[in-house]
C-alpha atoms as an extended CHARMM CRD file, in Angstrom:
* protein
*
       298  EXT
         1         1  MET       CA             41.9800000000       10.8520000000       17.9460000000  PROA      1               0.0000000000
         2         2  ASP       CA             41.0320000000       10.9510000000       14.3950000000  PROA      2               0.0000000000
         3         3  PHE       CA             38.7870000000        7.8450000000       13.8910000000  PROA      3               0.0000000000
         4         4  PHE       CA             40.3020000000        7.0070000000       10.5370000000  PROA      4               0.0000000000
         5         5  LYS       CA             43.4940000000        6.0210000000       12.3800000000  PROA      5               0.0000000000
         6         6  TYR       CA             41.5370000000        3.3330000000       14.1120000000  PROA      6               0.0000000000
         7         7  ILE       CA             39.9640000000        2.0440000000       10.8090000000  PROA      7               0.0000000000
         8         8  HSD       CA             43.4420000000        2.0600000000        9.2760000000  PROA      8               0.0000000000
         9         9  ALA       CA             44.7420000000       -0.0560000000       12.2390000000  PROA      9               0.0000000000
        10        10  VAL       CA             42.2710000000       -2.8960000000       11.5220000000  PROA      10              0.0000000000
        11        11  GLY       CA             41.5330000000       -2.5640000000        7.9590000000  PROA      11              0.0000000000
        12        12  THR       CA             44.9670000000       -2.5580000000        5.9870000000  PROA      12              0.0000000000
        13        13  GLY       CA             45.6250000000       -6.3320000000        6.0250000000  PROA      13              0.0000000000
        14        14  GLU       CA             47.8670000000       -8.6010000000        7.9330000000  PROA      14              0.0000000000
        15        15  LYS       CA             50.9970000000       -6.6660000000        7.5270000000  PROA      15              0.0000000000
        16        16  GLY       CA             49.5010000000       -3.2260000000        8.0390000000  PROA      16              0.0000000000
        17        17  ASN       CA             47.1230000000       -3.9860000000       10.8530000000  PROA      17              0.0000000000
        18        18  ARG       CA             47.9680000000       -3.1850000000       14.5630000000  PROA      18              0.0000000000
        19        19  ASN       CA             46.3350000000       -3.7670000000       17.8430000000  PROA      19              0.0000000000
        20        20  LEU       CA             44.7430000000       -0.7770000000       19.6490000000  PROA      20              0.0000000000
        21        21  THR       CA             45.9570000000        0.1330000000       23.1810000000  PROA      21              0.0000000000
        22        22  GLN       CA             43.3050000000        0.0600000000       25.9610000000  PROA      22              0.0000000000
        23        23  ALA       CA             43.2090000000        3.8620000000       25.8880000000  PROA      23              0.0000000000
        24        24  GLU       CA             42.6890000000        3.8660000000       22.1850000000  PROA      24              0.0000000000
        25        25  ALA       CA             40.0260000000        1.2400000000       22.1600000000  PROA      25              0.0000000000
        26        26  LYS       CA             38.1100000000        3.3940000000       24.8940000000  PROA      26              0.0000000000
        27        27  ASP       CA             38.2500000000        6.4300000000       22.6770000000  PROA      27              0.0000000000
        28        28  MET       CA             37.2490000000        4.4690000000       19.5950000000  PROA      28              0.0000000000
        29        29  MET       CA             34.1340000000        3.1910000000       21.4210000000  PROA      29              0.0000000000
        30        30  GLU       CA             33.2750000000        6.4300000000       23.0290000000  PROA      30              0.0000000000
        31        31  GLN       CA             33.2720000000        8.0350000000       19.4890000000  PROA      31              0.0000000000
        32        32  ILE       CA             31.0160000000        5.3300000000       18.2090000000  PROA      32              0.0000000000
        33        33  LEU       CA             28.6210000000        5.5270000000       21.0570000000  PROA      33              0.0000000000
        34        34  LYS       CA             28.3810000000        9.2750000000       20.8070000000  PROA      34              0.0000000000
        35        35  GLN       CA             27.8270000000        8.8650000000       17.1650000000  PROA      35              0.0000000000
        36        36  GLU       CA             30.5510000000       11.3120000000       16.3800000000  PROA      36              0.0000000000
        37        37  VAL       CA             31.5550000000        9.1280000000       13.3350000000  PROA      37              0.0000000000
        38        38  HSD       CA             29.4680000000        8.1680000000       10.3590000000  PROA      38              0.0000000000
        39        39  PRO       CA             27.7190000000        4.8230000000       10.5610000000  PROA      39              0.0000000000
        40        40  GLU       CA             29.7420000000        3.5720000000        7.5870000000  PROA      40              0.0000000000
        41        41  GLN       CA             32.9050000000        4.2170000000        9.4780000000  PROA      41              0.0000000000
        42        42  ALA       CA             31.7420000000        2.5470000000       12.6950000000  PROA      42              0.0000000000
        43        43  ALA       CA             30.6060000000       -0.4450000000       10.6390000000  PROA      43              0.0000000000
        44        44  ALA       CA             33.9420000000       -0.5310000000        8.7960000000  PROA      44              0.0000000000
        45        45  PHE       CA             35.8590000000       -0.5870000000       11.9960000000  PROA      45              0.0000000000
        46        46  LEU       CA             33.6590000000       -3.1930000000       13.7180000000  PROA      46              0.0000000000
        47        47  LEU       CA             34.1390000000       -5.5450000000       10.6190000000  PROA      47              0.0000000000
        48        48  GLY       CA             37.9300000000       -5.0650000000       10.3610000000  PROA      48              0.0000000000
        49        49  TRP       CA             38.1680000000       -5.3980000000       14.0900000000  PROA      49              0.0000000000
        50        50  ARG       CA             36.5580000000       -8.8500000000       14.1200000000  PROA      50              0.0000000000
        51        51  LEU       CA             38.6990000000       -9.9800000000       11.4060000000  PROA      51              0.0000000000
        52        52  LYS       CA             42.0780000000       -8.8180000000       12.9210000000  PROA      52              0.0000000000
        53        53  PRO       CA             40.9260000000      -10.0650000000       15.6560000000  PROA      53              0.0000000000
        54        54  GLU       CA             40.1830000000       -8.4340000000       18.9440000000  PROA      54              0.0000000000
        55        55  THR       CA             42.7430000000       -8.2750000000       21.8440000000  PROA      55              0.0000000000
        56        56  THR       CA             41.9470000000       -8.4280000000       25.7610000000  PROA      56              0.0000000000
        57        57  ASP       CA             43.2630000000       -4.8450000000       26.0800000000  PROA      57              0.0000000000
        58        58  GLU       CA             40.7960000000       -3.7960000000       23.2930000000  PROA      58              0.0000000000
        59        59  PHE       CA             37.9720000000       -5.3460000000       24.9670000000  PROA      59              0.0000000000
        60        60  ARG       CA             38.9300000000       -3.7900000000       28.3960000000  PROA      60              0.0000000000
        61        61  GLY       CA             39.0170000000       -0.4500000000       26.7110000000  PROA      61              0.0000000000
        62        62  VAL       CA             35.5640000000       -0.8890000000       25.1220000000  PROA      62              0.0000000000
        63        63  VAL       CA             34.1380000000       -1.9360000000       28.5050000000  PROA      63              0.0000000000
        64        64  ASP       CA             35.8250000000        1.1670000000       29.9840000000  PROA      64              0.0000000000
        65        65  ALA       CA             33.9960000000        3.2120000000       27.5750000000  PROA      65              0.0000000000
        66        66  CYS       CA             30.5820000000        1.6030000000       28.0380000000  PROA      66              0.0000000000
        67        67  ASP       CA             30.9280000000        2.0600000000       31.8690000000  PROA      67              0.0000000000
        68        68  GLY       CA             30.9890000000        5.7300000000       31.2820000000  PROA      68              0.0000000000
        69        69  PHE       CA             27.3370000000        5.6800000000       29.8340000000  PROA      69              0.0000000000
        70        70  ILE       CA             25.5640000000        2.8710000000       31.7510000000  PROA      70              0.0000000000
        71        71  LYS       CA             23.0240000000        4.1750000000       34.3410000000  PROA      71              0.0000000000
        72        72  ARG       CA             23.1110000000        1.6450000000       37.2820000000  PROA      72              0.0000000000
        73        73  ALA       CA             20.5240000000        0.6100000000       39.6950000000  PROA      73              0.0000000000
        74        74  PRO       CA             21.9920000000       -1.7600000000       42.2770000000  PROA      74              0.0000000000
        75        75  VAL       CA             20.1210000000       -4.9380000000       43.2210000000  PROA      75              0.0000000000
        76        76  ALA       CA             21.2270000000       -6.6310000000       46.4690000000  PROA      76              0.0000000000
        77        77  ASN       CA             21.8310000000      -10.2660000000       46.7270000000  PROA      77              0.0000000000
        78        78  SER       CA             21.8570000000      -10.5880000000       42.8190000000  PROA      78              0.0000000000
        79        79  ILE       CA             23.5570000000      -12.7580000000       40.1800000000  PROA      79              0.0000000000
        80        80  GLU       CA             23.7550000000      -11.1060000000       36.6330000000  PROA      80              0.0000000000
        81        81  LEU       CA             22.8800000000      -13.6170000000       33.7920000000  PROA      81              0.0000000000
        82        82  GLY       CA             24.6760000000      -12.6020000000       30.6210000000  PROA      82              0.0000000000
        83        83  TYR       CA             22.4450000000      -13.3350000000       27.5180000000  PROA      83              0.0000000000
        84        84  PRO       CA             23.5800000000      -12.7060000000       23.9950000000  PROA      84              0.0000000000
        85        85  PHE       CA             21.2850000000      -10.0170000000       22.1620000000  PROA      85              0.0000000000
        86        86  ASP       CA             20.7420000000      -12.3100000000       18.9980000000  PROA      86              0.0000000000
        87        87  GLY       CA             18.2490000000      -14.4860000000       20.9620000000  PROA      87              0.0000000000
        88        88  LYS       CA             17.3020000000      -18.2040000000       21.0540000000  PROA      88              0.0000000000
        89        89  ALA       CA             16.2110000000      -19.7140000000       17.8360000000  PROA      89              0.0000000000
        90        90  ASN       CA             15.5260000000      -23.5880000000       18.7990000000  PROA      90              0.0000000000
        91        91  ASN       CA             14.7060000000      -23.5830000000       22.4660000000  PROA      91              0.0000000000
        92        92  PRO       CA             12.6830000000      -21.7220000000       25.1030000000  PROA      92              0.0000000000
        93        93  PHE       CA             14.1940000000      -19.4350000000       27.5370000000  PROA      93              0.0000000000
        94        94  ILE       CA             14.2240000000      -21.1300000000       31.0570000000  PROA      94              0.0000000000
        95        95  PHE       CA             15.0840000000      -18.1660000000       33.1560000000  PROA      95              0.0000000000
        96        96  PRO       CA             11.3410000000      -17.4830000000       34.1430000000  PROA      96              0.0000000000
        97        97  LEU       CA             11.0070000000      -20.9850000000       35.4880000000  PROA      97              0.0000000000
        98        98  VAL       CA             14.3200000000      -20.8000000000       37.2220000000  PROA      98              0.0000000000
        99        99  ALA       CA             13.2030000000      -17.7510000000       39.1460000000  PROA      99              0.0000000000
       100       100  LYS       CA             10.2300000000      -19.5260000000       40.2640000000  PROA      100             0.0000000000
       101       101  VAL       CA             12.3950000000      -22.3870000000       41.7340000000  PROA      101             0.0000000000
       102       102  LEU       CA             14.5290000000      -19.8650000000       43.3910000000  PROA      102             0.0000000000
       103       103  LYS       CA             11.8340000000      -17.7410000000       45.1220000000  PROA      103             0.0000000000
       104       104  GLU       CA             12.5710000000      -18.9430000000       48.4690000000  PROA      104             0.0000000000
       105       105  SER       CA             16.5110000000      -18.9430000000       48.0710000000  PROA      105             0.0000000000
       106       106  ALA       CA             17.1910000000      -15.0470000000       48.7100000000  PROA      106             0.0000000000
       107       107  LEU       CA             18.8310000000      -14.8940000000       45.2920000000  PROA      107             0.0000000000
       108       108  GLU       CA             17.7850000000      -12.2040000000       42.8210000000  PROA      108             0.0000000000
       109       109  LEU       CA             18.2010000000      -12.7840000000       39.0100000000  PROA      109             0.0000000000
       110       110  VAL       CA             19.3050000000       -9.9000000000       36.8710000000  PROA      110             0.0000000000
       111       111  VAL       CA             18.6850000000      -10.0220000000       33.1490000000  PROA      111             0.0000000000
       112       112  VAL       CA             19.0560000000       -7.5020000000       30.3680000000  PROA      112             0.0000000000
       113       113  GLY       CA             17.1600000000       -7.2930000000       26.9800000000  PROA      113             0.0000000000
       114       114  ASP       CA             16.9470000000       -5.1810000000       23.9880000000  PROA      114             0.0000000000
       115       115  ASP       CA             15.9310000000       -5.2420000000       20.3280000000  PROA      115             0.0000000000
       116       116  LEU       CA             17.4500000000       -8.1110000000       18.0890000000  PROA      116             0.0000000000
       117       117  ALA       CA             21.1460000000       -7.9980000000       17.3310000000  PROA      117             0.0000000000
       118       118  PRO       CA             23.1290000000      -10.0670000000       14.6290000000  PROA      118             0.0000000000
       119       119  ALA       CA             23.4490000000      -12.6130000000       13.8650000000  PROA      119             0.0000000000
       120       120  LYS       CA             21.1280000000      -15.7060000000       14.8630000000  PROA      120             0.0000000000
       121       121  ALA       CA             17.7480000000      -14.0710000000       14.3630000000  PROA      121             0.0000000000
       122       122  GLY       CA             16.4300000000      -15.8650000000       17.3480000000  PROA      122             0.0000000000
       123       123  ILE       CA             13.6680000000      -14.8830000000       19.8160000000  PROA      123             0.0000000000
       124       124  THR       CA             15.0250000000      -12.2700000000       22.0760000000  PROA      124             0.0000000000
       125       125  LEU       CA             15.0340000000      -12.2270000000       25.8130000000  PROA      125             0.0000000000
       126       126  LYS       CA             13.1340000000       -8.9010000000       25.6330000000  PROA      126             0.0000000000
       127       127  GLU       CA             10.1520000000      -10.4520000000       23.7710000000  PROA      127             0.0000000000
       128       128  VAL       CA              9.8440000000      -13.1950000000       26.4480000000  PROA      128             0.0000000000
       129       129  ALA       CA             10.3380000000      -10.8600000000       29.4100000000  PROA      129             0.0000000000
       130       130  THR       CA              7.7820000000       -8.2240000000       28.1680000000  PROA      130             0.0000000000
       131       131  SER       CA              5.0790000000      -11.0070000000       27.1690000000  PROA      131             0.0000000000
       132       132  ILE       CA              4.8310000000      -12.8130000000       30.5210000000  PROA      132             0.0000000000
       133       133  GLU       CA              4.5370000000      -11.9390000000       34.0200000000  PROA      133             0.0000000000
       134       134  LEU       CA              7.9130000000      -12.1770000000       35.7080000000  PROA      134             0.0000000000
       135       135  ASN       CA              8.4320000000      -13.3870000000       39.3030000000  PROA      135             0.0000000000
       136       136  LYS       CA              9.3770000000      -10.6330000000       41.7020000000  PROA      136             0.0000000000
       137       137  ASN       CA             12.9470000000      -11.9610000000       42.0860000000  PROA      137             0.0000000000
       138       138  ILE       CA             13.7420000000      -11.3500000000       38.3810000000  PROA      138             0.0000000000
       139       139  HSD       CA             14.9190000000       -7.8710000000       37.6070000000  PROA      139             0.0000000000
       140       140  TYR       CA             14.5840000000       -7.1380000000       33.8750000000  PROA      140             0.0000000000
       141       141  PHE       CA             16.5200000000       -4.1040000000       32.5760000000  PROA      141             0.0000000000
       142       142  ASP       CA             15.9190000000       -2.8110000000       29.1070000000  PROA      142             0.0000000000
       143       143  ARG       CA             19.0590000000       -1.4280000000       27.5360000000  PROA      143             0.0000000000
       144       144  ALA       CA             17.0900000000        1.4260000000       25.8040000000  PROA      144             0.0000000000
       145       145  ASN       CA             16.6030000000        2.8500000000       29.2610000000  PROA      145             0.0000000000
       146       146  PHE       CA             19.9980000000        2.3980000000       30.8940000000  PROA      146             0.0000000000
       147       147  PHE       CA             22.3430000000        2.3600000000       28.0490000000  PROA      147             0.0000000000
       148       148  LYS       CA             20.5480000000        4.0810000000       25.2100000000  PROA      148             0.0000000000
       149       149  GLU       CA             23.8070000000        4.9310000000       23.2220000000  PROA      149             0.0000000000
       150       150  MET       CA             24.3160000000        1.1800000000       22.6270000000  PROA      150             0.0000000000
       151       151  HSD       CA             20.6420000000        0.4980000000       21.8440000000  PROA      151             0.0000000000
       152       152  ASP       CA             20.8970000000        3.3570000000       19.1980000000  PROA      152             0.0000000000
       153       153  LEU       CA             23.5920000000        1.2680000000       17.3730000000  PROA      153             0.0000000000
       154       154  THR       CA             21.3230000000       -1.7230000000       16.7940000000  PROA      154             0.0000000000
       155       155  GLN       CA             19.9980000000       -0.6670000000       13.4560000000  PROA      155             0.0000000000
       156       156  MET       CA             23.4680000000       -0.1860000000       12.0360000000  PROA      156             0.0000000000
       157       157  ARG       CA             24.6360000000       -3.4780000000       13.4160000000  PROA      157             0.0000000000
       158       158  MET       CA             21.7150000000       -5.2180000000       11.9000000000  PROA      158             0.0000000000
       159       159  ARG       CA             22.4200000000       -3.7370000000        8.4790000000  PROA      159             0.0000000000
       160       160  LEU       CA             26.0250000000       -4.9450000000        8.8870000000  PROA      160             0.0000000000
       161       161  GLY       CA             24.4600000000       -8.3160000000        9.7020000000  PROA      161             0.0000000000
       162       162  LEU       CA             27.5060000000      -10.0090000000       11.1840000000  PROA      162             0.0000000000
       163       163  ARG       CA             28.8020000000      -10.6110000000       14.7670000000  PROA      163             0.0000000000
       164       164  THR       CA             31.3940000000       -8.1500000000       15.9320000000  PROA      164             0.0000000000
       165       165  GLY       CA             33.3040000000       -7.4640000000       19.1950000000  PROA      165             0.0000000000
       166       166  ILE       CA             30.3690000000       -5.6990000000       20.5860000000  PROA      166             0.0000000000
       167       167  ASN       CA             28.6240000000       -9.2080000000       20.6770000000  PROA      167             0.0000000000
       168       168  THR       CA             31.3530000000      -10.3520000000       22.9990000000  PROA      168             0.0000000000
       169       169  ILE       CA             31.4390000000       -7.6200000000       25.5850000000  PROA      169             0.0000000000
       170       170  GLU       CA             27.7730000000       -6.5650000000       25.6710000000  PROA      170             0.0000000000
       171       171  LYS       CA             26.3980000000       -9.6130000000       27.5640000000  PROA      171             0.0000000000
       172       172  LEU       CA             27.6500000000       -8.3190000000       30.8940000000  PROA      172             0.0000000000
       173       173  THR       CA             26.7460000000       -4.7270000000       31.8190000000  PROA      173             0.0000000000
       174       174  ARG       CA             26.9390000000       -4.6890000000       35.6990000000  PROA      174             0.0000000000
       175       175  VAL       CA             23.8060000000       -2.5610000000       35.4830000000  PROA      175             0.0000000000
       176       176  ALA       CA             22.6490000000       -3.9280000000       38.8770000000  PROA      176             0.0000000000
       177       177  SER       CA             26.1290000000       -3.9980000000       40.4830000000  PROA      177             0.0000000000
       178       178  SER       CA             25.7530000000       -7.6840000000       41.1240000000  PROA      178             0.0000000000
       179       179  GLU       CA             28.4150000000       -9.4080000000       43.1120000000  PROA      179             0.0000000000
       180       180  PHE       CA             28.0560000000      -12.5280000000       40.9650000000  PROA      180             0.0000000000
       181       181  ALA       CA             27.7090000000      -13.2780000000       37.3260000000  PROA      181             0.0000000000
       182       182  ILE       CA             27.3690000000      -16.1140000000       34.8850000000  PROA      182             0.0000000000
       183       183  THR       CA             27.5420000000      -15.9000000000       31.1650000000  PROA      183             0.0000000000
       184       184  GLY       CA             27.2880000000      -18.4050000000       28.1560000000  PROA      184             0.0000000000
       185       185  VAL       CA             30.3210000000      -18.9960000000       25.9620000000  PROA      185             0.0000000000
       186       186  PHE       CA             30.4080000000      -20.9590000000       22.6770000000  PROA      186             0.0000000000
       187       187  HSD       CA             34.1670000000      -21.5700000000       22.1740000000  PROA      187             0.0000000000
       188       188  LYS       CA             36.7220000000      -22.4150000000       24.7870000000  PROA      188             0.0000000000
       189       189  PRO       CA             39.3810000000      -19.8750000000       23.5410000000  PROA      189             0.0000000000
       190       190  TYR       CA             36.9320000000      -17.1810000000       24.6360000000  PROA      190             0.0000000000
       191       191  VAL       CA             36.8920000000      -18.3630000000       28.1620000000  PROA      191             0.0000000000
       192       192  LYS       CA             40.3970000000      -16.8510000000       28.5970000000  PROA      192             0.0000000000
       193       193  LYS       CA             39.3250000000      -13.5970000000       27.2180000000  PROA      193             0.0000000000
       194       194  TYR       CA             36.1590000000      -13.2230000000       29.2750000000  PROA      194             0.0000000000
       195       195  VAL       CA             38.1200000000      -14.0990000000       32.4950000000  PROA      195             0.0000000000
       196       196  GLU       CA             40.8220000000      -11.4750000000       31.5910000000  PROA      196             0.0000000000
       197       197  VAL       CA             38.1350000000       -8.7930000000       30.9870000000  PROA      197             0.0000000000
       198       198  PHE       CA             35.4910000000       -9.5010000000       33.5220000000  PROA      198             0.0000000000
       199       199  SER       CA             36.5790000000      -11.6580000000       36.4070000000  PROA      199             0.0000000000
       200       200  ASP       CA             37.9190000000       -8.7240000000       38.4410000000  PROA      200             0.0000000000
       201       201  LYS       CA             34.5140000000       -6.8110000000       38.2280000000  PROA      201             0.0000000000
       202       202  TYR       CA             32.6490000000       -9.4360000000       40.2190000000  PROA      202             0.0000000000
       203       203  LYS       CA             33.1550000000      -11.1700000000       43.5460000000  PROA      203             0.0000000000
       204       204  ARG       CA             32.6620000000      -14.4960000000       41.7350000000  PROA      204             0.0000000000
       205       205  PHE       CA             32.3830000000      -15.0600000000       37.9550000000  PROA      205             0.0000000000
       206       206  ALA       CA             31.5240000000      -18.0130000000       35.9320000000  PROA      206             0.0000000000
       207       207  LEU       CA             31.1380000000      -19.1420000000       32.4070000000  PROA      207             0.0000000000
       208       208  ILE       CA             29.0470000000      -22.1580000000       31.0120000000  PROA      208             0.0000000000
       209       209  GLN       CA             28.7590000000      -23.8670000000       27.7320000000  PROA      209             0.0000000000
       210       210  GLY       CA             25.0950000000      -23.0740000000       27.7450000000  PROA      210             0.0000000000
       211       211  ASN       CA             22.3000000000      -23.5500000000       25.3120000000  PROA      211             0.0000000000
       212       212  GLU       CA             22.5960000000      -21.3610000000       22.0530000000  PROA      212             0.0000000000
       213       213  GLY       CA             25.2660000000      -19.2080000000       23.8660000000  PROA      213             0.0000000000
       214       214  THR       CA             23.1920000000      -18.4690000000       26.8560000000  PROA      214             0.0000000000
       215       215  PRO       CA             23.7870000000      -19.1820000000       30.5670000000  PROA      215             0.0000000000
       216       216  GLU       CA             21.1470000000      -21.8010000000       30.4530000000  PROA      216             0.0000000000
       217       217  LEU       CA             22.2170000000      -25.4130000000       30.5370000000  PROA      217             0.0000000000
       218       218  PHE       CA             20.1010000000      -27.7650000000       28.4400000000  PROA      218             0.0000000000
       219       219  SER       CA             22.6210000000      -30.6700000000       27.9270000000  PROA      219             0.0000000000
       220       220  LYS       CA             25.9930000000      -31.8750000000       29.0890000000  PROA      220             0.0000000000
       221       221  GLY       CA             28.3880000000      -29.0220000000       29.2700000000  PROA      221             0.0000000000
       222       222  ARG       CA             31.4240000000      -27.3180000000       30.9180000000  PROA      222             0.0000000000
       223       223  LEU       CA             31.3010000000      -24.8010000000       33.7940000000  PROA      223             0.0000000000
       224       224  TRP       CA             34.3030000000      -22.4890000000       34.4570000000  PROA      224             0.0000000000
       225       225  LEU       CA             34.3240000000      -20.9590000000       37.8730000000  PROA      225             0.0000000000
       226       226  VAL       CA             36.7140000000      -18.1510000000       38.4360000000  PROA      226             0.0000000000
       227       227  ASN       CA             38.3390000000      -17.4160000000       41.7610000000  PROA      227             0.0000000000
       228       228  GLY       CA             41.0530000000      -14.8370000000       41.4330000000  PROA      228             0.0000000000
       229       229  GLU       CA             43.4440000000      -16.1210000000       38.8450000000  PROA      229             0.0000000000
       230       230  ASP       CA             42.2780000000      -19.7410000000       39.2960000000  PROA      230             0.0000000000
       231       231  VAL       CA             39.8500000000      -21.0080000000       36.8140000000  PROA      231             0.0000000000
       232       232  GLN       CA             38.2430000000      -24.3630000000       37.8300000000  PROA      232             0.0000000000
       233       233  GLU       CA             36.5580000000      -26.4030000000       34.9650000000  PROA      233             0.0000000000
       234       234  MET       CA             33.9370000000      -28.9040000000       35.7080000000  PROA      234             0.0000000000
       235       235  ILE       CA             31.4440000000      -31.0880000000       33.7340000000  PROA      235             0.0000000000
       236       236  ILE       CA             27.7460000000      -30.6410000000       34.3380000000  PROA      236             0.0000000000
       237       237  ASP       CA             25.5070000000      -33.5730000000       32.9700000000  PROA      237             0.0000000000
       238       238  PRO       CA             21.6280000000      -33.3440000000       33.4010000000  PROA      238             0.0000000000
       239       239  GLU       CA             21.5530000000      -37.0980000000       33.1750000000  PROA      239             0.0000000000
       240       240  TYR       CA             23.6820000000      -37.4830000000       36.4370000000  PROA      240             0.0000000000
       241       241  PHE       CA             20.8110000000      -35.6670000000       38.0930000000  PROA      241             0.0000000000
       242       242  GLY       CA             18.1540000000      -38.0670000000       36.4380000000  PROA      242             0.0000000000
       243       243  ILE       CA             17.1130000000      -35.4550000000       33.9190000000  PROA      243             0.0000000000
       244       244  ASN       CA             16.2880000000      -36.7430000000       30.4120000000  PROA      244             0.0000000000
       245       245  TYR       CA             15.5090000000      -33.5950000000       28.6210000000  PROA      245             0.0000000000
       246       246  THR       CA             15.7780000000      -33.5690000000       24.9520000000  PROA      246             0.0000000000
       247       247  LYS       CA             16.7040000000      -30.0930000000       23.3910000000  PROA      247             0.0000000000
       248       248  SER       CA             15.2530000000      -28.9330000000       20.1670000000  PROA      248             0.0000000000
       249       249  TRP       CA             17.1210000000      -28.5610000000       16.8060000000  PROA      249             0.0000000000
       250       250  GLU       CA             14.1900000000      -26.9020000000       14.9610000000  PROA      250             0.0000000000
       251       251  LYS       CA             13.0760000000      -23.3120000000       15.1200000000  PROA      251             0.0000000000
       252       252  ILE       CA             10.3910000000      -22.3100000000       17.5820000000  PROA      252             0.0000000000
       253       253  THR       CA              8.0830000000      -19.4150000000       17.7730000000  PROA      253             0.0000000000
       254       254  LEU       CA              7.6860000000      -16.8880000000       20.5880000000  PROA      254             0.0000000000
       255       255  GLU       CA              4.1700000000      -18.5720000000       21.3660000000  PROA      255             0.0000000000
       256       256  GLU       CA              5.8320000000      -21.9820000000       21.5660000000  PROA      256             0.0000000000
       257       257  SER       CA              8.7290000000      -20.7170000000       23.8200000000  PROA      257             0.0000000000
       258       258  ILE       CA              6.2010000000      -19.0470000000       26.2480000000  PROA      258             0.0000000000
       259       259  GLU       CA              3.8400000000      -22.0320000000       26.2530000000  PROA      259             0.0000000000
       260       260  GLN       CA              6.7500000000      -24.2770000000       27.5090000000  PROA      260             0.0000000000
       261       261  VAL       CA              7.5230000000      -21.7540000000       30.1800000000  PROA      261             0.0000000000
       262       262  ASN       CA              3.8480000000      -21.5380000000       31.3150000000  PROA      262             0.0000000000
       263       263  ASN       CA              3.1420000000      -25.2640000000       31.1260000000  PROA      263             0.0000000000
       264       264  PRO       CA              6.4590000000      -26.9190000000       31.5330000000  PROA      264             0.0000000000
       265       265  SER       CA              6.9140000000      -30.6830000000       31.1970000000  PROA      265             0.0000000000
       266       266  ASP       CA              8.3450000000      -32.6570000000       34.2240000000  PROA      266             0.0000000000
       267       267  GLU       CA             11.7790000000      -32.7240000000       32.6210000000  PROA      267             0.0000000000
       268       268  PHE       CA             11.7730000000      -29.1030000000       31.7440000000  PROA      268             0.0000000000
       269       269  LEU       CA             11.1300000000      -28.3200000000       35.3680000000  PROA      269             0.0000000000
       270       270  LYS       CA             13.7830000000      -30.5700000000       36.4600000000  PROA      270             0.0000000000
       271       271  LEU       CA             16.0850000000      -28.8010000000       34.0210000000  PROA      271             0.0000000000
       272       272  ALA       CA             15.0630000000      -25.4460000000       35.5910000000  PROA      272             0.0000000000
       273       273  ARG       CA             16.0000000000      -26.7690000000       39.1510000000  PROA      273             0.0000000000
       274       274  LEU       CA             19.3710000000      -27.8340000000       37.8030000000  PROA      274             0.0000000000
       275       275  ASN       CA             19.9660000000      -24.3700000000       36.3600000000  PROA      275             0.0000000000
       276       276  ALA       CA             18.7880000000      -22.8660000000       39.5510000000  PROA      276             0.0000000000
       277       277  ALA       CA             21.3120000000      -25.0840000000       41.3530000000  PROA      277             0.0000000000
       278       278  VAL       CA             24.1400000000      -23.7970000000       39.0800000000  PROA      278             0.0000000000
       279       279  PHE       CA             23.2490000000      -20.1920000000       39.9070000000  PROA      279             0.0000000000
       280       280  MET       CA             23.0350000000      -20.8360000000       43.6520000000  PROA      280             0.0000000000
       281       281  PHE       CA             26.5230000000      -22.3990000000       43.4720000000  PROA      281             0.0000000000
       282       282  VAL       CA             27.9630000000      -19.5850000000       41.6090000000  PROA      282             0.0000000000
       283       283  ALA       CA             26.4270000000      -17.0820000000       44.0520000000  PROA      283             0.0000000000
       284       284  GLN       CA             27.9020000000      -18.9790000000       46.9820000000  PROA      284             0.0000000000
       285       285  LYS       CA             24.4200000000      -20.1020000000       48.3060000000  PROA      285             0.0000000000
       286       286  ALA       CA             25.5490000000      -23.6600000000       48.2760000000  PROA      286             0.0000000000
       287       287  ASN       CA             28.9030000000      -25.4830000000       48.3850000000  PROA      287             0.0000000000
       288       288  THR       CA             28.2920000000      -27.7050000000       45.5300000000  PROA      288             0.0000000000
       289       289  ILE       CA             25.7190000000      -27.9430000000       42.6000000000  PROA      289             0.0000000000
       290       290  GLU       CA             24.5690000000      -31.3020000000       43.9970000000  PROA      290             0.0000000000
       291       291  GLU       CA             23.8730000000      -29.7530000000       47.4560000000  PROA      291             0.0000000000
       292       292  ALA       CA             21.9100000000      -26.8620000000       45.7990000000  PROA      292             0.0000000000
       293       293  TYR       CA             19.9360000000      -29.2270000000       43.6930000000  PROA      293             0.0000000000
       294       294  GLU       CA             19.0190000000      -31.2970000000       46.8180000000  PROA      294             0.0000000000
       295       295  LYS       CA             17.9510000000      -28.3270000000       48.5590000000  PROA      295             0.0000000000
       296       296  LEU       CA             15.6240000000      -27.2580000000       45.6810000000  PROA      296             0.0000000000
       297       297  ASN       CA             14.0100000000      -30.6370000000       45.6520000000  PROA      297             0.0000000000
       298       298  GLY       CA             13.5950000000      -30.8290000000       49.4500000000  PROA      298             0.0000000000
């Protein structure tokens, strides 16, 4: 379909805008990924789409389009961790420590990185993953290698400088064909959208109110566990587990982030165990988070 029709659908105002069908959204995204449209047209659509805003059917269509480009490399017994591509600005990544805690658990961690995307301007997962030696149970995938078409949109997205619908759907790629997945979510209304778009793609799917939009819990937050159409909400409080970690509200450097991973404080290490326990629970390696935490401290 002529791409201008998609721009018209999201860029003519409240009275003229309309939602795309799932098939239209798939075609739209395929044209953008193949760069069959000018960058200005792609940016115009993405901005209008965000303001409209996006629907579940549109997100599903975009995911369908992406599935046609992603080169998968299955990892058995794995859980996919869905991280945002705008990085972490104020706190270190904890996943390298979590992997060390899980080294005897037979659970593999799958993470994906790429160059910085809008709009937080944080330290990226890619910067951390390529700057330290990762445990063997971490499987790092660089998007430039397995989904180059999306990677190639990064400069255009950075010039736009704003979050778009791509930020929502890109965190979960299923690059490793993982049976389990957990991703971070900022706002509760997006829980429903994520569930509708991704829950049927995994054996078990979860969302967490994680630190800076990541699947890493640094303070009291909610976990949403999806079983079919049932969504169970629970509160996880580090203090309940005797953890008194204070997260930062100030920007940190890559060097500071890596230093905290290489030489963790006792409280940061406890926090890593709690995050590991959450991942074990989601991946059905324990019946409860408390049970998993006790095993990891045994």
